[in-house]
C-alpha positions as a Python dict, from the first residue, in 0.01 Angstrom:
ca = {
    (1, 'M'): (0, 0, 0),
    (2, 'S'): (128, 28, 391),
    (3, 'A'): (-46, -200, 649),
    (4, 'P'): (-270, 18, 887),
    (5, 'K'): (-69, 71, 1197),
    (6, 'P'): (-216, -91, 1517),
    (7, 'D'): (-448, 100, 1788),
    (8, 'A'): (-357, 132, 2134),
    (9, 'A'): (-494, -181, 2365),
    (10, 'A'): (-881, -103, 2416),
    (11, 'P'): (-950, -10, 2763),
    (12, 'E'): (-1211, -131, 2950),
    (13, 'G'): (-1591, 2, 2917),
    (14, 'K'): (-1522, 28, 2527),
    (15, 'N'): (-1910, 65, 2388),
    (16, 'S'): (-2098, -248, 2227),
    (17, 'I'): (-2102, -106, 1913),
    (18, 'Q'): (-1724, -39, 1858),
    (19, 'V'): (-1668, -409, 1972),
    (20, 'I'): (-1913, -554, 1728),
    (21, 'E'): (-1762, -334, 1455),
    (22, 'R'): (-1433, -499, 1552),
    (23, 'M'): (-1546, -839, 1570),
    (24, 'M'): (-1683, -779, 1207),
    (25, 'K'): (-1332, -690, 1096),
    (26, 'L'): (-1204, -1001, 1223),
    (27, 'L'): (-1456, -1203, 1064),
    (28, 'D'): (-1380, -1048, 735),
    (29, 'V'): (-1010, -1119, 740),
    (30, 'L'): (-1072, -1448, 863),
    (31, 'A'): (-1301, -1474, 524),
    (32, 'Q'): (-1025, -1369, 307),
    (33, 'H'): (-793, -1655, 439),
    (34, 'A'): (-837, -2033, 305),
    (35, 'D'): (-566, -2085, 564),
    (36, 'P'): (-602, -2068, 915),
    (37, 'V'): (-482, -1725, 1022),
    (38, 'P'): (-221, -1624, 1344),
    (39, 'L'): (-309, -1364, 1580),
    (40, 'K'): (-12, -1150, 1489),
    (41, 'Q'): (-139, -1125, 1095),
    (42, 'L'): (-516, -1097, 1223),
    (43, 'A'): (-431, -765, 1440),
    (44, 'L'): (-175, -635, 1167),
    (45, 'E'): (-459, -660, 901),
    (46, 'T'): (-757, -544, 1098),
    (47, 'G'): (-566, -247, 1267),
    (48, 'L'): (-631, -377, 1635),
    (49, 'H'): (-399, -421, 1920),
    (50, 'P'): (-278, -791, 1976),
    (51, 'S'): (-414, -802, 2299),
    (52, 'T'): (-770, -642, 2183),
    (53, 'A'): (-770, -903, 1915),
    (54, 'H'): (-684, -1176, 2127),
    (55, 'R'): (-988, -1075, 2384),
    (56, 'I'): (-1238, -1063, 2094),
    (57, 'L'): (-1135, -1387, 1944),
    (58, 'G'): (-1146, -1558, 2260),
    (59, 'A'): (-1493, -1479, 2311),
    (60, 'M'): (-1584, -1555, 1926),
    (61, 'T'): (-1421, -1891, 1987),
    (62, 'G'): (-1652, -1955, 2291),
    (63, 'T'): (-1933, -1942, 2112),
    (64, 'G'): (-1808, -2099, 1787),
    (65, 'F'): (-1811, -1789, 1533),
    (66, 'V'): (-1414, -1859, 1558),
    (67, 'E'): (-1204, -2161, 1593),
    (68, 'R'): (-852, -2172, 1745),
    (69, 'S'): (-596, -2462, 1696),
    (70, 'E'): (-339, -2586, 1918),
    (71, 'A'): (-74, -2393, 1720),
    (72, 'G'): (-279, -2066, 1800),
    (73, 'V'): (-397, -1994, 1458),
    (74, 'Y'): (-804, -1876, 1410),
    (75, 'R'): (-1039, -1993, 1119),
    (76, 'L'): (-1396, -1942, 1054),
    (77, 'G'): (-1625, -2141, 1314),
    (78, 'I'): (-1904, -2405, 1271),
    (79, 'R'): (-2174, -2178, 1422),
    (80, 'L'): (-2155, -1990, 1147),
    (81, 'L'): (-2209, -2274, 883),
    (82, 'E'): (-2504, -2369, 1115),
    (83, 'L'): (-2604, -1950, 1090),
    (84, 'G'): (-2567, -1959, 701),
    (85, 'S'): (-2724, -2264, 631),
    (86, 'L'): (-3033, -2166, 862),
    (87, 'V'): (-3084, -1850, 660),
    (88, 'K'): (-3035, -2032, 319),
    (89, 'S'): (-3285, -2351, 388),
    (90, 'R'): (-3540, -2060, 511),
    (91, 'I'): (-3533, -1795, 234),
    (92, 'S'): (-3521, -2091, -14),
    (93, 'L'): (-3811, -2282, 175),
    (94, 'R'): (-4036, -1947, 143),
    (95, 'E'): (-3914, -1893, -188),
    (96, 'T'): (-4003, -2249, -335),
    (97, 'A'): (-4265, -2309, -137),
    (98, 'M'): (-4503, -1991, -203),
    (99, 'P'): (-4605, -2102, -611),
    (100, 'F'): (-4729, -2406, -433),
    (101, 'M'): (-4927, -2206, -149),
    (102, 'L'): (-5083, -2010, -393),
    (103, 'K'): (-5186, -2281, -582),
    (104, 'L'): (-5350, -2469, -259),
    (105, 'H'): (-5544, -2141, -233),
    (106, 'A'): (-5673, -2127, -563),
    (107, 'A'): (-5810, -2455, -517),
    (108, 'T'): (-5960, -2433, -195),
    (109, 'G'): (-6026, -2029, -149),
    (110, 'E'): (-5855, -2040, 232),
    (111, 'S'): (-5565, -1927, 410),
    (112, 'V'): (-5243, -2150, 344),
    (113, 'N'): (-4992, -2074, 619),
    (114, 'L'): (-4585, -2227, 642),
    (115, 'G'): (-4450, -2294, 1007),
    (116, 'V'): (-4111, -2368, 1129),
    (117, 'R'): (-4065, -2508, 1469),
    (118, 'A'): (-3867, -2253, 1723),
    (119, 'G'): (-3832, -2458, 2033),
    (120, 'D'): (-4173, -2552, 2217),
    (121, 'E'): (-4367, -2307, 1947),
    (122, 'I'): (-4435, -2316, 1570),
    (123, 'V'): (-4352, -1953, 1420),
    (124, 'Y'): (-4528, -1889, 1076),
    (125, 'V'): (-4315, -1748, 846),
    (126, 'E'): (-4558, -1724, 507),
    (127, 'R'): (-4923, -1664, 466),
    (128, 'T'): (-5137, -1659, 212),
    (129, 'S'): (-5471, -1459, 290),
    (130, 'S'): (-5812, -1622, 229),
    (131, 'G'): (-5920, -1262, 101),
    (132, 'R'): (-6242, -1304, 329),
    (133, 'A'): (-6282, -1017, 524),
    (134, 'S'): (-6519, -1187, 811),
    (135, 'V'): (-6234, -1484, 863),
    (136, 'R'): (-5995, -1404, 1136),
    (137, 'V'): (-5701, -1652, 1169),
    (138, 'V'): (-5453, -1669, 1429),
    (139, 'H'): (-5172, -1796, 1159),
    (140, 'I'): (-5031, -1424, 1053),
    (141, 'V'): (-4666, -1388, 949),
    (142, 'G'): (-4443, -1401, 1271),
    (143, 'A'): (-4720, -1527, 1496),
    (144, 'R'): (-4663, -1833, 1730),
    (145, 'A'): (-4835, -2082, 1907),
    (146, 'P'): (-4731, -2390, 2088),
    (147, 'L'): (-4681, -2709, 1943),
    (148, 'H'): (-4955, -2917, 2088),
    (149, 'T'): (-5196, -2719, 1998),
    (150, 'T'): (-5144, -2660, 1649),
    (151, 'A'): (-5167, -2893, 1340),
    (152, 'T'): (-4833, -2812, 1201),
    (153, 'G'): (-4651, -2849, 1600),
    (154, 'K'): (-4827, -3213, 1596),
    (155, 'L'): (-4633, -3283, 1289),
    (156, 'F'): (-4308, -3203, 1494),
    (157, 'L'): (-4398, -3349, 1801),
    (158, 'A'): (-4463, -3677, 1599),
    (159, 'E'): (-4108, -3706, 1472),
    (160, 'D'): (-3978, -3657, 1860),
    (161, 'G'): (-3942, -4004, 2057),
    (162, 'A'): (-4138, -4106, 2314),
    (163, 'E'): (-3933, -3959, 2579),
    (164, 'R'): (-3860, -3599, 2418),
    (165, 'I'): (-4276, -3571, 2405),
    (166, 'R'): (-4287, -3667, 2761),
    (167, 'D'): (-4025, -3394, 2810),
    (168, 'Y'): (-4259, -3164, 2662),
    (169, 'A'): (-4536, -3210, 2816),
    (170, 'R'): (-4363, -3148, 3183),
    (171, 'R'): (-4164, -2858, 3054),
    (172, 'T'): (-4452, -2676, 2884),
    (173, 'G'): (-4771, -2827, 3125),
    (174, 'L'): (-4967, -2832, 2810),
    (175, 'P'): (-5111, -2543, 2853),
    (176, 'A'): (-5468, -2451, 2700),
    (177, 'S'): (-5555, -2218, 2426),
    (178, 'T'): (-5932, -2292, 2419),
    (179, 'P'): (-6171, -2584, 2586),
    (180, 'A'): (-6081, -2812, 2274),
    (181, 'S'): (-5713, -2766, 2318),
    (182, 'I'): (-5510, -3083, 2427),
    (183, 'T'): (-5390, -3089, 2827),
    (184, 'T'): (-5296, -3438, 2925),
    (185, 'L'): (-5068, -3666, 2778),
    (186, 'P'): (-5233, -3980, 2750),
    (187, 'A'): (-5433, -3751, 2510),
    (188, 'L'): (-5164, -3603, 2336),
    (189, 'E'): (-4993, -3957, 2281),
    (190, 'K'): (-5286, -4086, 2109),
    (191, 'E'): (-5331, -3773, 1899),
    (192, 'L'): (-4947, -3793, 1761),
    (193, 'D'): (-5047, -4166, 1650),
    (194, 'R'): (-5325, -4044, 1459),
    (195, 'V'): (-5086, -3828, 1278),
    (196, 'R'): (-4838, -4065, 1230),
    (197, 'R'): (-5092, -4292, 1080),
    (198, 'H'): (-5246, -4048, 838),
    (199, 'D'): (-4890, -3825, 797),
    (200, 'V'): (-5150, -3489, 809),
    (201, 'G'): (-5229, -3314, 1164),
    (202, 'F'): (-5522, -3149, 1277),
    (203, 'D'): (-5618, -2854, 1481),
    (204, 'L'): (-5995, -2826, 1552),
    (205, 'D'): (-6061, -2539, 1745),
    (206, 'E'): (-5747, -2587, 1944),
    (207, 'V'): (-5558, -2253, 1926),
    (208, 'E'): (-5865, -2045, 1828),
    (209, 'A'): (-6216, -2121, 1889),
    (210, 'G'): (-6387, -2141, 1527),
    (211, 'V'): (-6100, -2193, 1335),
    (212, 'R'): (-5952, -2549, 1226),
    (213, 'C'): (-5677, -2663, 1025),
    (214, 'I'): (-5521, -2920, 810),
    (215, 'A'): (-5117, -2961, 803),
    (216, 'A'): (-4899, -3172, 615),
    (217, 'G'): (-4492, -3193, 683),
    (218, 'I'): (-4231, -3053, 402),
    (219, 'R'): (-3888, -3248, 436),
    (220, 'D'): (-3559, -3125, 290),
    (221, 'E'): (-3324, -3347, 70),
    (222, 'S'): (-3194, -3513, 371),
    (223, 'G'): (-3543, -3601, 480),
    (224, 'E'): (-3561, -3398, 780),
    (225, 'L'): (-3890, -3236, 881),
    (226, 'I'): (-3814, -2859, 833),
    (227, 'A'): (-4169, -2727, 803),
    (228, 'G'): (-4552, -2786, 801),
    (229, 'L'): (-4791, -2648, 530),
    (230, 'S'): (-5151, -2574, 667),
    (231, 'L'): (-5469, -2480, 569),
    (232, 'S'): (-5682, -2246, 805),
    (233, 'T'): (-6081, -2205, 768),
    (234, 'P'): (-6351, -2106, 995),
    (235, 'S'): (-6492, -2436, 1157),
    (236, 'D'): (-6801, -2385, 960),
    (237, 'R'): (-6623, -2442, 632),
    (238, 'F'): (-6399, -2686, 753),
    (239, 'N'): (-6348, -2980, 512),
    (240, 'P'): (-6180, -3287, 616),
    (241, 'D'): (-6172, -3430, 271),
    (242, 'W'): (-5884, -3141, 170),
    (243, 'A'): (-5616, -3339, 379),
    (244, 'P'): (-5531, -3551, 88),
    (245, 'L'): (-5500, -3216, -116),
    (246, 'V'): (-5275, -3034, 158),
    (247, 'R'): (-5059, -3374, 187),
    (248, 'E'): (-5009, -3370, -174),
    (249, 'T'): (-4897, -3026, -184),
    (250, 'A'): (-4646, -3049, 86),
    (251, 'D'): (-4459, -3353, -102),
    (252, 'E'): (-4436, -3136, -418),
    (253, 'I'): (-4266, -2868, -213),
    (254, 'S'): (-4066, -3161, -39),
    (255, 'R'): (-3952, -3249, -406),
    (256, 'A'): (-3871, -2935, -525),
    (257, 'L'): (-3642, -2883, -212),
    (258, 'G'): (-3471, -3194, -341),
    (259, 'F'): (-3635, -3477, -89),
    (260, 'S'): (-3697, -3780, -317),
    (261, 'A'): (-3739, -4079, -86),
    (262, 'P'): (-4054, -4279, -133),
    (263, 'R'): (-4326, -4184, 100),
    (264, 'T'): (-4579, -4457, 268),
    (265, 'R'): (-4947, -4343, 385),
}
C-alpha cells in the first residue's frame, strides 16, 4: 500500500477546522509510535507538507501537547497525560460517588451534591434531588459558586497555605452573595480554622438565603483533596448532627477511590 502524497504547503488563512483536523492527524500518528518520530516521517504518514506539519507541531509543542527533542524528533506531550488523567479522575469520581450519594440521600431525604474546584469557584458535577418540590437550592449540576461562600469551597481553601488564602481574598475581594456571606479576611481565616478542626465545612445561608449545607472532603489515592460531598437543606430543616454522616460518606468514597491513609478527627 503506497503512502499518501504530501499536500502542497498550506496557504495562510486556512480555516480553523482544517487546522484542527491536521492537528488530530499528527496526534494520531504520534500515538501509533512508541518511539519519537522525525518530521519527515510524520509528514509522510499524515500526507501533510513538511512545512505545514512543522508549523502545526510547533504550535502544539508550545502548548505542551507535543514534545520535540534536540534531535528534532517528536512525541506526545505531558499536557495530554494531564488532561487524560483529569478526565479519568472525574469520570471515576462521579461513577464511584453516586452509590454513596444515593445512600446518604436515602438516610436524610435531602439533596446531596458533588463539587470540584475550578480556580476560585466550586463547580457542581453531580447531584441527587431532594424530591421535595418546595425546596430550591443553587447546587444544580454545572452551577458555580465562590469558594469562600460554599461549604465545599471552604474545604479547598482550608488546604491552602496562609499566603494563598490572602491572595484569594485580595484577588476576589470576597464578594457577598447574601448578608450572611463572609466578606473579610479575618472572618475567613477563623472559619477555615474551624474547618480544619472539625474536618467539615458549613454554608449557613451564605450562598442562598434559606439554604444551608454541610460538606466533607473526598481524597484520591495520593491523599489529594479532589472534591467535596455536601448535603444541602432548607434552613428550617438543617440538622448539624448530620455532619458525622456526611464525613463518613465522604470517607467511604475516598476509600473506594484508593485512599487508605488514616484520618484524624
